[in-house]
Coordinates of C-alpha atoms and ligand atoms in Angstrom, one line a residue:
M1 CA 22.0 -18.3 1.7
A2 CA 21.5 -17.5 -2.0
S3 CA 23.6 -14.5 -3.2
R4 CA 21.8 -11.2 -3.2
G5 CA 21.9 -8.2 -5.4
N6 CA 22.3 -4.7 -3.8
F7 CA 20.7 -1.5 -4.6
S8 CA 23.3 0.7 -6.4
N9 CA 23.2 3.6 -3.9
Q10 CA 21.1 5.6 -1.4
F11 CA 18.9 7.1 -4.3
G12 CA 18.4 3.7 -5.9
F13 CA 17.1 2.2 -2.6
I14 CA 14.9 5.3 -1.8
A15 CA 13.5 5.1 -5.4
A16 CA 12.8 1.4 -5.0
A17 CA 11.3 1.6 -1.6
A18 CA 9.2 4.7 -2.5
G19 CA 8.1 2.7 -5.6
S20 CA 6.9 0.0 -3.2
A21 CA 5.1 2.5 -1.1
V22 CA 3.6 4.6 -3.8
G23 CA 0.9 2.7 -5.6
L24 CA -2.7 1.9 -5.7
G25 CA -2.8 2.7 -1.9
N26 CA -2.2 6.3 -2.6
I27 CA -4.2 7.0 -5.7
W28 CA -7.0 4.4 -5.7
K29 CA -7.5 3.6 -2.0
F30 CA -6.6 6.9 -0.2
P31 CA -9.3 9.0 -1.8
F32 CA -12.2 6.5 -1.2
E33 CA -11.0 6.0 2.4
V34 CA -11.1 9.7 2.8
T35 CA -14.8 9.8 1.6
K36 CA -15.7 6.9 3.8
G37 CA -14.0 8.5 6.8
G38 CA -15.8 11.8 6.5
G39 CA -13.2 14.0 4.9
A40 CA -10.5 15.9 6.5
A41 CA -10.7 14.4 9.9
F42 CA -9.5 11.1 8.3
V43 CA -6.7 12.9 6.6
V44 CA -5.5 14.4 9.9
M45 CA -5.6 10.9 11.6
Y46 CA -3.8 9.4 8.7
L47 CA -1.0 12.0 8.6
A48 CA -0.5 11.8 12.4
F49 CA -0.3 7.9 12.2
C50 CA 2.2 8.0 9.4
F51 CA 4.6 10.1 11.4
I52 CA 4.0 8.9 14.9
F53 CA 3.7 5.1 14.3
C54 CA 4.9 4.3 10.9
Y55 CA 8.1 6.2 10.5
P56 CA 9.8 4.6 13.5
I57 CA 8.6 1.2 12.4
L58 CA 9.9 1.8 8.9
V59 CA 13.4 2.6 10.4
A60 CA 13.1 -0.6 12.5
E61 CA 12.2 -2.8 9.5
I62 CA 14.9 -1.5 7.3
S63 CA 17.5 -1.9 10.0
I64 CA 16.5 -5.5 10.8
G65 CA 16.7 -6.3 7.0
R66 CA 20.1 -4.6 6.5
N67 CA 21.6 -6.2 9.6
T68 CA 20.6 -9.7 8.8
K69 CA 20.6 -9.6 5.0
Q70 CA 17.7 -12.1 5.1
N71 CA 14.1 -12.5 4.3
P72 CA 11.6 -11.6 7.2
L73 CA 11.3 -15.0 8.6
G74 CA 15.1 -15.7 8.6
A75 CA 15.8 -12.2 9.8
L76 CA 13.6 -12.5 12.9
R77 CA 14.8 -16.0 13.6
T78 CA 18.4 -14.9 13.4
L79 CA 18.1 -11.9 15.7
G80 CA 15.5 -13.4 18.0
S81 CA 14.7 -17.0 18.4
K82 CA 13.0 -19.6 16.3
K83 CA 9.5 -18.6 17.5
W84 CA 9.9 -15.1 16.2
G85 CA 10.0 -16.6 12.7
I86 CA 6.2 -16.7 13.1
V87 CA 6.0 -13.0 12.7
G88 CA 7.9 -13.3 9.6
I89 CA 5.5 -16.0 8.5
L90 CA 2.6 -13.7 9.3
G91 CA 4.1 -11.0 7.1
I92 CA 4.5 -13.4 4.2
V93 CA 0.9 -14.5 4.6
C94 CA -0.3 -11.0 4.8
G95 CA 1.6 -10.0 1.7
T96 CA 0.3 -12.9 -0.2
I97 CA -3.3 -11.9 0.7
I98 CA -2.7 -8.3 -0.3
L99 CA -1.0 -9.2 -3.7
S100 CA -3.9 -11.5 -4.5
F101 CA -6.4 -8.5 -4.7
Y102 CA -3.8 -6.0 -5.6
H103 CA -3.4 -7.8 -9.0
V104 CA -7.1 -7.4 -9.6
V105 CA -7.3 -3.7 -9.0
A106 CA -4.1 -3.2 -11.0
G107 CA -5.8 -5.1 -13.8
W108 CA -8.7 -2.7 -13.7
S109 CA -6.2 0.1 -14.1
L110 CA -4.6 -1.6 -17.1
G111 CA -8.0 -2.2 -18.6
Y112 CA -8.9 1.5 -18.2
F113 CA -5.7 2.5 -19.9
V114 CA -6.8 0.5 -22.9
E115 CA -10.3 1.7 -23.0
I116 CA -9.3 5.3 -22.6
V117 CA -6.7 5.0 -25.4
K118 CA -9.7 3.8 -27.5
G119 CA -11.5 7.1 -26.5
N120 CA -14.1 5.3 -24.3
F121 CA -14.4 8.0 -21.6
D122 CA -17.8 6.7 -20.9
I123 CA -16.3 3.8 -19.1
G124 CA -16.6 5.9 -15.9
N125 CA -20.3 5.3 -16.2
S126 CA -20.0 1.6 -16.7
F127 CA -17.4 0.7 -14.1
G128 CA -19.9 -1.8 -12.6
D129 CA -20.3 -3.7 -15.9
F130 CA -16.5 -3.5 -16.5
V131 CA -15.5 -5.2 -13.3
K132 CA -18.3 -7.7 -13.5
D133 CA -17.3 -9.1 -16.9
T134 CA -14.8 -11.9 -16.2
S135 CA -16.0 -14.5 -18.7
P136 CA -13.3 -16.1 -20.8
R137 CA -15.5 -15.6 -23.8
T138 CA -15.5 -11.9 -23.7
M139 CA -11.8 -11.3 -23.5
P140 CA -10.0 -9.0 -23.3
N141 CA -11.7 -8.2 -20.0
V142 CA -10.6 -7.9 -16.3
T143 CA -9.6 -11.6 -16.2
F144 CA -7.2 -10.9 -19.1
Y145 CA -5.8 -7.7 -17.6
T146 CA -5.3 -9.3 -14.2
T147 CA -3.5 -12.2 -15.8
I148 CA -1.2 -9.8 -17.8
F149 CA -0.5 -7.8 -14.7
T150 CA 0.4 -11.0 -12.8
C151 CA 2.8 -12.1 -15.5
L152 CA 4.5 -8.6 -15.7
T153 CA 5.1 -8.6 -11.9
A154 CA 6.5 -12.1 -12.0
Y155 CA 8.7 -11.2 -15.0
I156 CA 10.2 -8.1 -13.1
V157 CA 10.8 -10.1 -9.9
Y158 CA 12.4 -12.9 -12.0
R159 CA 14.8 -10.4 -13.5
G160 CA 16.1 -9.5 -10.0
V161 CA 16.3 -6.6 -7.7
K162 CA 18.5 -4.1 -9.4
Q163 CA 17.6 -4.3 -13.1
G164 CA 13.9 -4.5 -12.5
I165 CA 12.8 -2.7 -9.5
E166 CA 15.0 0.5 -9.4
L167 CA 14.7 1.5 -12.9
T168 CA 10.9 1.4 -13.0
S169 CA 10.6 3.6 -10.0
K170 CA 13.2 6.2 -11.0
I171 CA 11.6 7.3 -14.2
L172 CA 7.9 6.9 -13.6
M173 CA 7.2 8.6 -10.3
P174 CA 8.2 12.1 -11.2
T175 CA 6.0 11.9 -14.4
L176 CA 3.1 10.7 -12.3
I177 CA 3.5 13.6 -9.9
I178 CA 3.5 16.1 -12.7
I179 CA 0.2 14.7 -14.1
I180 CA -1.4 14.8 -10.7
V181 CA -0.4 18.5 -10.2
V182 CA -1.7 19.4 -13.6
L183 CA -5.0 17.7 -12.9
F184 CA -5.1 19.5 -9.5
V185 CA -4.6 22.9 -11.0
Y186 CA -7.1 22.3 -13.7
G187 CA -9.7 20.9 -11.1
L188 CA -9.4 24.1 -9.2
T189 CA -10.9 26.1 -12.1
L190 CA -14.1 24.1 -12.0
P191 CA -17.3 25.3 -10.3
H192 CA -17.7 24.0 -6.7
A193 CA -14.0 23.0 -6.6
L194 CA -13.5 24.8 -3.3
S195 CA -16.2 22.7 -1.5
G196 CA -14.2 19.7 -2.5
I197 CA -11.1 21.2 -1.0
E198 CA -13.0 22.2 2.1
F199 CA -14.3 18.6 2.6
Y200 CA -10.7 17.4 2.1
L201 CA -8.8 19.9 4.2
I202 CA -11.0 21.4 6.9
P203 CA -11.6 18.8 9.6
D204 CA -14.8 18.1 11.4
F205 CA -13.6 16.3 14.4
S206 CA -17.0 15.2 15.3
K207 CA -16.8 12.7 12.4
I208 CA -14.1 10.7 14.2
N209 CA -15.2 7.4 15.6
F210 CA -13.4 4.2 16.1
T211 CA -14.0 3.0 12.5
V212 CA -12.2 6.1 11.2
I213 CA -9.3 5.4 13.5
Y214 CA -8.6 1.9 12.4
S215 CA -9.2 2.6 8.8
A216 CA -6.8 5.5 9.0
L217 CA -4.3 3.3 10.8
G218 CA -4.7 0.5 8.2
Q219 CA -4.4 2.9 5.4
A220 CA -1.1 4.4 6.9
F221 CA 0.5 0.9 7.1
F222 CA -0.8 -0.2 3.7
S223 CA 0.4 3.0 2.0
L224 CA 3.8 2.8 3.5
S225 CA 4.1 -1.0 2.7
L226 CA 4.7 -1.6 6.4
G227 CA 4.1 -4.3 8.9
M228 CA 4.6 -7.3 6.7
G229 CA 8.3 -7.4 5.9
T230 CA 8.6 -5.6 2.6
L231 CA 11.0 -3.2 4.1
I232 CA 12.9 -6.0 5.9
T233 CA 13.3 -7.6 2.5
Y234 CA 14.4 -4.4 0.7
G235 CA 16.6 -3.5 3.6
S236 CA 18.4 -6.9 3.2
Y237 CA 19.6 -5.6 -0.2
L238 CA 20.8 -2.3 1.3
D239 CA 24.3 -1.1 1.3
R240 CA 26.0 -0.4 4.7
K241 CA 26.9 3.1 3.5
V242 CA 23.2 4.3 3.5
T243 CA 21.9 6.5 6.2
I244 CA 18.8 4.5 7.3
H245 CA 16.8 7.2 9.2
K246 CA 17.2 9.7 6.4
A247 CA 16.2 7.2 3.7
A248 CA 13.2 6.3 5.8
A249 CA 12.2 10.0 6.1
Y250 CA 12.4 10.5 2.3
I251 CA 10.3 7.4 1.8
T252 CA 7.6 8.5 4.2
L253 CA 7.5 12.1 2.8
A254 CA 7.3 10.8 -0.8
D255 CA 4.5 8.4 0.0
V256 CA 2.5 10.7 2.2
G257 CA 3.1 13.6 -0.2
I258 CA 1.7 11.6 -3.3
A259 CA -1.3 10.5 -1.3
F260 CA -2.0 14.0 -0.3
L261 CA -1.6 15.2 -3.9
A262 CA -3.9 12.5 -5.1
G263 CA -6.5 13.9 -2.7
L264 CA -5.9 17.4 -4.0
M265 CA -6.4 16.0 -7.5
I266 CA -9.7 14.2 -6.9
F267 CA -11.6 16.3 -4.4
P268 CA -12.1 19.6 -6.4
F269 CA -13.4 17.4 -9.2
L270 CA -15.7 15.5 -6.8
G271 CA -17.0 18.9 -5.6
F272 CA -17.7 19.8 -9.2
M273 CA -19.5 16.6 -10.0
N274 CA -21.6 16.7 -6.9
D275 CA -22.5 20.4 -7.1
G276 CA -20.6 21.1 -4.0
V277 CA -22.3 18.6 -1.7
L278 CA -19.8 15.9 -0.7
D279 CA -21.2 14.6 2.5
N280 CA -23.2 11.9 0.8
V281 CA -20.6 10.8 -1.7
E282 CA -20.5 7.0 -1.7
G283 CA -16.8 6.4 -1.9
G284 CA -16.0 2.8 -2.7
A285 CA -13.5 0.8 -4.6
G286 CA -14.9 2.4 -7.8
L287 CA -14.3 6.1 -6.9
I288 CA -11.4 7.0 -9.1
F289 CA -12.5 4.6 -11.9
Q290 CA -15.9 6.3 -11.9
T291 CA -14.8 9.9 -11.7
L292 CA -11.5 10.2 -13.5
P293 CA -12.6 9.3 -17.0
L294 CA -15.2 12.0 -16.7
F295 CA -12.6 14.4 -15.5
F296 CA -10.5 13.6 -18.5
Q297 CA -13.4 14.1 -20.8
E298 CA -14.0 17.5 -19.2
L299 CA -10.5 18.4 -20.0
G300 CA -11.3 18.2 -23.7
T301 CA -8.5 17.5 -26.2
P302 CA -5.6 17.4 -23.6
G303 CA -7.7 14.8 -21.8
K304 CA -7.2 12.3 -24.7
V305 CA -3.5 12.3 -23.9
V306 CA -3.5 13.0 -20.2
G307 CA -6.1 10.2 -19.5
P308 CA -4.3 7.2 -21.0
V309 CA -0.9 8.4 -19.7
F310 CA -2.5 8.7 -16.2
F311 CA -3.8 5.1 -16.2
L312 CA -0.6 3.8 -17.6
L313 CA 1.4 5.4 -14.9
L314 CA -1.0 4.2 -12.3
S315 CA -0.5 0.7 -13.6
F316 CA 3.2 1.2 -13.4
A317 CA 3.0 2.6 -9.9
A318 CA 1.0 -0.5 -9.0
L319 CA 3.6 -2.7 -10.6
T320 CA 6.4 -1.4 -8.5
S321 CA 4.3 -2.0 -5.4
A322 CA 3.3 -5.5 -6.6
V323 CA 6.9 -6.3 -7.3
S324 CA 7.8 -5.5 -3.7
L325 CA 5.0 -7.7 -2.4
L326 CA 6.0 -10.7 -4.5
E327 CA 9.6 -10.2 -3.7
V328 CA 8.9 -11.0 0.0
A329 CA 7.4 -14.4 -0.9
V330 CA 10.1 -15.1 -3.5
T331 CA 13.0 -14.2 -1.2
Y332 CA 11.5 -16.4 1.4
L333 CA 11.3 -19.4 -1.0
I334 CA 14.9 -18.8 -2.3
D335 CA 16.4 -18.4 1.2
E336 CA 14.5 -21.1 3.0
F337 CA 14.1 -23.7 0.4
K338 CA 17.2 -22.9 -1.7
L339 CA 15.0 -22.7 -4.8
K340 CA 16.2 -21.0 -8.0
R341 CA 14.7 -17.6 -8.4
R342 CA 12.8 -18.7 -11.5
T343 CA 11.1 -21.6 -9.6
A344 CA 10.3 -19.5 -6.6
V345 CA 8.7 -16.8 -8.8
L346 CA 6.7 -19.5 -10.7
I347 CA 5.4 -21.0 -7.5
A348 CA 4.6 -17.8 -5.6
S349 CA 2.9 -16.1 -8.7
T350 CA 0.7 -19.1 -9.5
F351 CA -0.4 -19.4 -6.0
I352 CA -1.2 -15.8 -5.6
F353 CA -3.0 -15.6 -8.9
L354 CA -5.2 -18.5 -7.8
L355 CA -5.9 -17.0 -4.5
G356 CA -6.9 -13.8 -6.3
I357 CA -9.6 -15.4 -8.4
P358 CA -12.3 -15.0 -5.7
S359 CA -11.4 -11.3 -5.5
L360 CA -11.7 -11.1 -9.3
L361 CA -15.2 -12.6 -9.1
A362 CA -16.3 -10.6 -6.2
H363 CA -17.7 -7.6 -8.1
G364 CA -20.9 -9.0 -9.5
S365 CA -19.8 -12.0 -11.7
S366 CA -20.2 -14.5 -8.9
S367 CA -23.0 -13.8 -6.3
F368 CA -21.2 -16.2 -3.9
F369 CA -18.0 -14.1 -3.8
S370 CA -19.8 -10.8 -4.2
E371 CA -21.9 -11.4 -1.1
F372 CA -19.5 -13.6 0.7
I373 CA -19.9 -13.0 4.4
T374 CA -21.7 -10.8 6.9
Y375 CA -19.8 -9.9 10.1
G376 CA -19.6 -7.2 12.7
N377 CA -22.4 -4.8 12.9
S378 CA -23.0 -4.5 9.3
E379 CA -26.2 -5.9 7.9
K380 CA -24.9 -5.9 4.4
A381 CA -22.9 -8.9 3.1
T382 CA -19.2 -8.1 2.5
D383 CA -17.6 -9.2 -0.8
F384 CA -14.6 -11.5 -0.8
M385 CA -12.1 -8.7 -1.8
S386 CA -13.3 -6.4 1.0
L387 CA -12.9 -9.2 3.4
A388 CA -9.3 -9.7 2.3
E389 CA -8.7 -6.0 2.5
D390 CA -10.2 -5.6 6.0
L391 CA -8.2 -8.6 7.3
A392 CA -4.9 -7.7 5.8
N393 CA -4.9 -3.9 6.0
D394 CA -6.9 -3.0 9.1
S395 CA -5.8 -6.0 11.2
L396 CA -2.7 -7.8 10.2
L397 CA -0.5 -4.9 9.1
P398 CA -0.9 -2.9 12.3
L399 CA -0.4 -6.2 14.2
G400 CA 2.7 -6.9 12.3
G401 CA 3.9 -3.3 13.0
C402 CA 3.3 -3.7 16.6
L403 CA 5.2 -7.0 16.8
I404 CA 8.1 -5.5 14.9
A405 CA 8.3 -2.6 17.4
F406 CA 8.2 -5.1 20.3
F407 CA 10.9 -7.3 18.7
T408 CA 13.2 -4.3 18.1
V409 CA 12.8 -2.9 21.7
Y410 CA 12.8 -6.1 23.8
I411 CA 14.4 -8.8 21.7
W412 CA 16.9 -7.2 19.4
K413 CA 17.5 -4.4 21.9
K414 CA 18.4 -0.9 21.8
H415 CA 22.2 -1.1 21.5
N416 CA 22.1 -3.5 18.5
F417 CA 19.4 -1.4 16.8
Y418 CA 21.5 1.7 17.4
A419 CA 24.7 0.1 16.1
E420 CA 22.9 -0.7 12.9
L421 CA 21.5 2.8 12.6
K422 CA 24.9 4.3 13.2
R423 CA 26.4 2.5 10.2
G424 CA 26.5 5.0 7.4
S425 CA 25.6 7.9 9.6
N426 CA 26.9 10.3 12.1
L427 CA 23.9 9.7 14.3
K428 CA 24.5 10.4 18.1
A429 CA 22.9 7.9 20.5
D430 CA 21.5 10.8 22.5
G431 CA 20.3 12.9 19.5
F432 CA 16.7 13.8 19.0
V433 CA 16.0 11.4 16.1
I434 CA 17.1 8.3 17.8
K435 CA 15.4 9.3 21.0
Y436 CA 12.2 9.9 19.2
I437 CA 12.3 6.6 17.3
M438 CA 13.0 4.6 20.4
F439 CA 10.4 6.5 22.4
S440 CA 7.8 6.0 19.8
L441 CA 8.5 2.3 19.4
K442 CA 8.4 1.6 23.2
Y443 CA 5.9 3.8 24.6
I444 CA 3.5 4.7 21.7
C445 CA 3.7 1.9 19.1
I446 CA 3.6 -1.1 21.4
P447 CA 0.8 -0.1 23.8
I448 CA -1.4 1.8 21.4
L449 CA -1.2 -0.5 18.5
S450 CA -1.9 -3.5 20.6
I451 CA -5.0 -1.8 22.1
I452 CA -6.2 -0.7 18.6
F453 CA -5.7 -4.2 17.3
I454 CA -7.9 -5.8 20.0
L455 CA -10.5 -3.1 19.6
T456 CA -10.5 -3.5 15.9
I457 CA -11.1 -7.3 16.0
L458 CA -13.9 -6.8 18.5
D459 CA -15.5 -3.9 16.6
H460 CA -14.9 -4.9 13.0
F461 CA -15.3 -8.6 13.1
L462 CA -17.4 -9.4 16.2
G463 CA -19.5 -6.3 16.3
I464 CA -18.6 -5.6 20.0
Q465 CA -18.0 -1.9 20.6
L466 CA -16.2 -1.1 23.6
I467 CA -15.7 2.6 22.8
Ligands
LIG1 N1 2.1 0.5 -0.5 C1 1.5 -0.1 -1.6 C2 0.5 0.9 -2.1 O1 0.2 1.9 -1.5 C3 0.8 -1.4 -1.3 C4 1.7 -2.4 -0.5 C5 1.3 -2.8 0.7 C6 3.0 -2.8 -1.0 C7 2.1 -3.6 1.5 C8 3.8 -3.6 -0.3 C9 3.4 -3.9 1.0 O2 -0.1 0.7 -3.2

């Protein structure tokens, strides 16, 4: 196996893993999923899923990685049998699909940074035109920004784990949090802000239906970078001295906390923009891109500074997540094919970039990819990027999580899992934390995630509603 770097200490690991977790999922995706899911009821489901399902699986993934010091495929094969490698492959495939569209949205963020530096706050009103313009003749446009972003991600992964990943996470996240809090406080002073907060925080449980359940579940996995081996890979670089269950708790809290704050930032402003009526807000992939520039404009002169800094930091948050996605494929190529890091990065990035082209074109520039397929109960055609999102987030990630829970409980087995958890901690085998983790993996994650997975495929893709 190729030699591996290590994270310098517990803080470095948490910073890097939280850097993977915190990204477009929290700031771009979470708010629009909340609007699609009917507001606070979605938020409650999301929070519950993060703690009930995701935290235990997070602990399991990190432990598997640290125990084997291998990529997801190698790790599962070593602890289980050859056929368990398929779950590792599933994770790598899923990460590849996610990164292919992640680059595109991150490219939008980078482009917005440039536009807002130029003082073009009106870009909020022309989001549709901005994402549609992909022609090589009108550069710099989204094609240019997506390419730049892909190269940046590749460069950081090429530089290796320690230098690249840790550093970016440690400095940028606190700054991003400060800006979000400032925008939240300012947003509260606007008229109708409270109706936004109400929509976000006071649940109307009659809005919960099966679609809300699987979207909230997919969002929880996506946001925590779970179910596809990112944390197995990061765990493989982890020092034996680190207390895994504590590190996982910090990562979960940081990720959920930032998503929650992002909601607090955007909803008061949405209340203001929609004169207090949020029920009909069309939340889609454009939500933050359409609203935030107007928010910065509303801020007046401070907005000229806060606006560009926000989109720059969002791009960086996306970068630390993209790096963790690429790292999975790269570690796999290095470990399994004995490639040099440089070659592995080149192959993986080029492939993922090409796979992302349909998603780049799926926002109006190609009608084929913009109205790609019609499935389930929907009468409207789904664009290519939404298909990739649906497939990876709502289906493959929870499936991956379920299989990892199954693997930990029945294949790797309790005593081995405990032995790994006990390294670097004074955890007692009969303590509450360990009992909770094991109980959740065995009796909650495995049965419930498998049922939800089956129902999701039936409902979402085949249009068959059993409940
Ligand atoms: N968690 C990242 C985000 O919220 C996305 C991601 C998903 C990263 C899966 C790695 C693995 O933006």
